[in-house]
PDB file of C-alpha atoms in Angstrom:
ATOM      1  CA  UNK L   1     -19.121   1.157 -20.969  1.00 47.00           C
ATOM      2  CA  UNK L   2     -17.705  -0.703 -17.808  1.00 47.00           C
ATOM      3  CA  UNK L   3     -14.384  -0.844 -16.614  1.00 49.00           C
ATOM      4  CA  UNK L   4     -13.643  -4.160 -18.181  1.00 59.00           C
ATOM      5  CA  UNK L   5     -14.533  -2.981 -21.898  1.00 77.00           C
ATOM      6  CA  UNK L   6     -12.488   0.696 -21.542  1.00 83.00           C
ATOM      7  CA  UNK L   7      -9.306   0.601 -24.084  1.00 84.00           C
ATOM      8  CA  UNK L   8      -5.978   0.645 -22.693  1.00 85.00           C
ATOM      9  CA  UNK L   9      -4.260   4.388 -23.218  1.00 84.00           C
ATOM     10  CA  UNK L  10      -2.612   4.675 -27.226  1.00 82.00           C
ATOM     11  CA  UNK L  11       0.173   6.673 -25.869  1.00 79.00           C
ATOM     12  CA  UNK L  12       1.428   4.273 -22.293  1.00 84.00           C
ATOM     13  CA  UNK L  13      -1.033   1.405 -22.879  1.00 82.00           C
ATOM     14  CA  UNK L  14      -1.849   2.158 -19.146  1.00 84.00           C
ATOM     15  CA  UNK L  15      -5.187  -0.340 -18.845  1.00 85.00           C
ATOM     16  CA  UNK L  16      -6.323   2.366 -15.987  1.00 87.00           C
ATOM     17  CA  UNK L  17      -7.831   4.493 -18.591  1.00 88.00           C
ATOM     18  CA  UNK L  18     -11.688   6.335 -17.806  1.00 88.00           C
ATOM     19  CA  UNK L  19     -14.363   7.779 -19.354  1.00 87.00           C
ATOM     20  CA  UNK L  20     -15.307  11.736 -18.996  1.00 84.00           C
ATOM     21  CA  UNK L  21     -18.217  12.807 -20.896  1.00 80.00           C
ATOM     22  CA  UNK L  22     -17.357  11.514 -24.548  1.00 79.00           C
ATOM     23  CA  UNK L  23     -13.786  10.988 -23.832  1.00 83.00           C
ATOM     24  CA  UNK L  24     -11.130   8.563 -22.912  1.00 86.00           C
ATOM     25  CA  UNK L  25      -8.621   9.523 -19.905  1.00 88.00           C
ATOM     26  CA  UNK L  26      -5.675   8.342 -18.777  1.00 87.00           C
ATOM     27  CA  UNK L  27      -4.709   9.105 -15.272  1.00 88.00           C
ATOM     28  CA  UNK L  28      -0.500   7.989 -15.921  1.00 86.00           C
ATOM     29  CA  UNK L  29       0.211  10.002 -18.537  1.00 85.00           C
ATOM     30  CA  UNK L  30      -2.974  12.692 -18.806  1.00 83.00           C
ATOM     31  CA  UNK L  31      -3.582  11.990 -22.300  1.00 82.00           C
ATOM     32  CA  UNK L  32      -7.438  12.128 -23.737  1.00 82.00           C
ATOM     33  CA  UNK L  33      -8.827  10.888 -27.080  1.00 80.00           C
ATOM     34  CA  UNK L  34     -11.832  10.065 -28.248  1.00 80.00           C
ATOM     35  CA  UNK L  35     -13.645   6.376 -28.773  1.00 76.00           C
ATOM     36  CA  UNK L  36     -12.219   4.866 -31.978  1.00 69.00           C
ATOM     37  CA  UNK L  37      -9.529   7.994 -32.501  1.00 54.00           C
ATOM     38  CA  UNK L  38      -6.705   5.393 -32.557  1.00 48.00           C
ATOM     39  CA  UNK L  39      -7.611   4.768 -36.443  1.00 46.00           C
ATOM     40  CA  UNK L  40      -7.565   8.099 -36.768  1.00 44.00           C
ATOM     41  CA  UNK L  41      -4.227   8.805 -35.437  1.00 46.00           C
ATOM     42  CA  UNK L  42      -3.042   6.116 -37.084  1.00 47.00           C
ATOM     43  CA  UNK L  43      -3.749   7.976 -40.514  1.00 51.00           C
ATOM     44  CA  UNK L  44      -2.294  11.367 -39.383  1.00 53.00           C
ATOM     45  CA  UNK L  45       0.754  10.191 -40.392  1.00 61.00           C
ATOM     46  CA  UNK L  46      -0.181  10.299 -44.023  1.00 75.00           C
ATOM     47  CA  UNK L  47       1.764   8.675 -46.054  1.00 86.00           C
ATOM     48  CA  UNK L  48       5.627   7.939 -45.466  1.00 89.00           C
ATOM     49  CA  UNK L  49       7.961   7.331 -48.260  1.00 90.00           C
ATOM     50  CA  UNK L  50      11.600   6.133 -48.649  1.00 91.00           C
ATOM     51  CA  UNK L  51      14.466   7.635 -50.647  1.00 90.00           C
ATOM     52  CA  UNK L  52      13.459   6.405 -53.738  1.00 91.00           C
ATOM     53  CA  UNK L  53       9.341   6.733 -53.615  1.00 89.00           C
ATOM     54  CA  UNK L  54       8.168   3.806 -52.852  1.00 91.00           C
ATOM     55  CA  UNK L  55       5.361   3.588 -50.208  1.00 91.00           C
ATOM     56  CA  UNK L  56       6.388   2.140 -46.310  1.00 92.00           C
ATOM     57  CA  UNK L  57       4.258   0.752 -44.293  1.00 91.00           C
ATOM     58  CA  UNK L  58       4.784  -1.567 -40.598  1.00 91.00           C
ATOM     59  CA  UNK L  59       6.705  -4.169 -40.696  1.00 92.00           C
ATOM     60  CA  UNK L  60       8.101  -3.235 -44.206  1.00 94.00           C
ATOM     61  CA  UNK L  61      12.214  -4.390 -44.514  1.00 94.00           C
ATOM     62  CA  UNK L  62      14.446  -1.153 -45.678  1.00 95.00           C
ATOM     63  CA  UNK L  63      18.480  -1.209 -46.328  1.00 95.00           C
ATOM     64  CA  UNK L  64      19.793   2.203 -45.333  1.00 93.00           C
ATOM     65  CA  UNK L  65      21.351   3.827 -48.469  1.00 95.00           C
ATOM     66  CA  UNK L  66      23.990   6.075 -46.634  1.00 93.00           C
ATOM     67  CA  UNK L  67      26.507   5.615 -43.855  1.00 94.00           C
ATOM     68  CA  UNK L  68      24.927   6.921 -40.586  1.00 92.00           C
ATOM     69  CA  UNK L  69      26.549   8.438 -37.440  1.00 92.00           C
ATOM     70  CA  UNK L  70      24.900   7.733 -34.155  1.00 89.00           C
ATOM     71  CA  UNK L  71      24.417  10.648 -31.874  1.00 87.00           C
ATOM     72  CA  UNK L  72      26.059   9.684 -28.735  1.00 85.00           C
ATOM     73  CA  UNK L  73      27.986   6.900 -29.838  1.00 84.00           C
ATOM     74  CA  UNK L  74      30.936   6.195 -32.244  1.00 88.00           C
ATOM     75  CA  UNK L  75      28.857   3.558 -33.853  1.00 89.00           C
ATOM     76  CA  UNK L  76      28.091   4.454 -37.170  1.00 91.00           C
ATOM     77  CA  UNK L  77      25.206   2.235 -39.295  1.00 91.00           C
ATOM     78  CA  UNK L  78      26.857   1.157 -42.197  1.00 93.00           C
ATOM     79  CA  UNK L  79      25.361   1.252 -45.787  1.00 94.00           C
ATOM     80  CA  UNK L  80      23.400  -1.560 -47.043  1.00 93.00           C
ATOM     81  CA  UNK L  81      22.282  -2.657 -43.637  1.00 92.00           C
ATOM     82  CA  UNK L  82      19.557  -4.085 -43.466  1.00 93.00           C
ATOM     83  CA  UNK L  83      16.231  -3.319 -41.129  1.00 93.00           C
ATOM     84  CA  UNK L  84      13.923  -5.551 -40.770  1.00 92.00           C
ATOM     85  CA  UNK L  85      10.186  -5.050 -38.924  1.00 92.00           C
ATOM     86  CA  UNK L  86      10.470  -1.190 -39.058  1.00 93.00           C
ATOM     87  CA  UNK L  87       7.369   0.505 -37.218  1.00 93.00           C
ATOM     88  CA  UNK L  88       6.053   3.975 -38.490  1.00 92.00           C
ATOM     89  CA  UNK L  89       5.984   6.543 -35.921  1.00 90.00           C
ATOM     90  CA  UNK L  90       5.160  10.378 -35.890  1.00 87.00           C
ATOM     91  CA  UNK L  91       7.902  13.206 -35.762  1.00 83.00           C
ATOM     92  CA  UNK L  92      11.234  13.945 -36.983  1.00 85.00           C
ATOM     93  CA  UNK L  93      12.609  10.356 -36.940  1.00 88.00           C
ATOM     94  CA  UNK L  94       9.445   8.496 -38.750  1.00 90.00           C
ATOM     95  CA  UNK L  95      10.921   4.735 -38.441  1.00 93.00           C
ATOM     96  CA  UNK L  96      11.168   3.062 -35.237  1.00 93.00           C
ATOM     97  CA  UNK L  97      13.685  -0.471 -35.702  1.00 93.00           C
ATOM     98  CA  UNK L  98      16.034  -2.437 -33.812  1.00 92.00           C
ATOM     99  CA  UNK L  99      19.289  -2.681 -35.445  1.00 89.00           C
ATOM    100  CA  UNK L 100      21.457  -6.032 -34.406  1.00 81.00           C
ATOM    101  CA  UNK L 101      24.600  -5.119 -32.322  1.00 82.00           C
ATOM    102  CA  UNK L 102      23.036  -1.423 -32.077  1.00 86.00           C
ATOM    103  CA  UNK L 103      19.556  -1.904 -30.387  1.00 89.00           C
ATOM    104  CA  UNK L 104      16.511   0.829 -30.816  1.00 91.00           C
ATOM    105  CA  UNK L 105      17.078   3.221 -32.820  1.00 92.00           C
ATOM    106  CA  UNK L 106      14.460   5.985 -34.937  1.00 92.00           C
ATOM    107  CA  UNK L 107      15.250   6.535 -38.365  1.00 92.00           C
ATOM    108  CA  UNK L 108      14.705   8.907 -41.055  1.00 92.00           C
ATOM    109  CA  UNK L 109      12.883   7.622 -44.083  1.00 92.00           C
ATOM    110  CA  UNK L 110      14.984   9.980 -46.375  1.00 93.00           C
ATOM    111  CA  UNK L 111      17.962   7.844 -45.891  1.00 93.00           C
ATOM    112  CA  UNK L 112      16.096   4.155 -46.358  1.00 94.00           C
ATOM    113  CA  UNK L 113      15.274   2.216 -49.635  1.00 95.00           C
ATOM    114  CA  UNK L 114      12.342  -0.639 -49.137  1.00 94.00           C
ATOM    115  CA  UNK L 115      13.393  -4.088 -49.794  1.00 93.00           C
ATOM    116  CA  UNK L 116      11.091  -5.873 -52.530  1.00 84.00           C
ATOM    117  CA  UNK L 117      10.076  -9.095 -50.904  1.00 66.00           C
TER     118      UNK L 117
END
């Protein structure tokens, strides 16, 4: 592969990624995966579900079903509001959103119900 065709890094999308042996490197944030091992990251996250059951998936609108405190901050995220364009994401908190008036925040799907479209 040449420098032009090399993906950019999944974990900084640094585009100064390089190739060692049969592996991607990135030379930002040290991280090395293998050629087409985004798909398969993507799918280590099995399968996410809300309160309720129902299968999420990106961009997926959820209403939280309990009031929520914000570490930090004496915001709290009221029930019933609504999320729109969450993002699944790995770890503790599995929904990445943006919340109006609150910003980014991580989520966790125990405390969301999807919205039927």
């Amino acid at each position: 592969m040449t420098d032009d065709t090399l993906p950019p890094c999944p974990e900084c999308a640094s585009a100064f990624t390089y190739q060692v042996d049969a592996l991607f490197t990135c030379p930002e944030c040290g991280h090395e995966w293998a050629p087409g091992g985004e798909s398969a990251e993507a799918g280590a996250l099995g399968v996410i579900r809300d309160a309720v059951g129902n299968v999420l998936a990106d961009g997926d609108t959820v209403t939280v079903i309990k009031d929520l405190k914000l570490k930090g901050s004496s915001q709290v995220v009221k029930v019933g509001t609504k999320v729109r364009g969450i993002r699944l994401v790995p770890g503790d908190h599995d929904i990445d959103c943006k919340l109006p008036g609150v910003g980014q925040i991580g989520l966790k799907s125990q405390f969301v119900k999807k919205v039927q479209d």
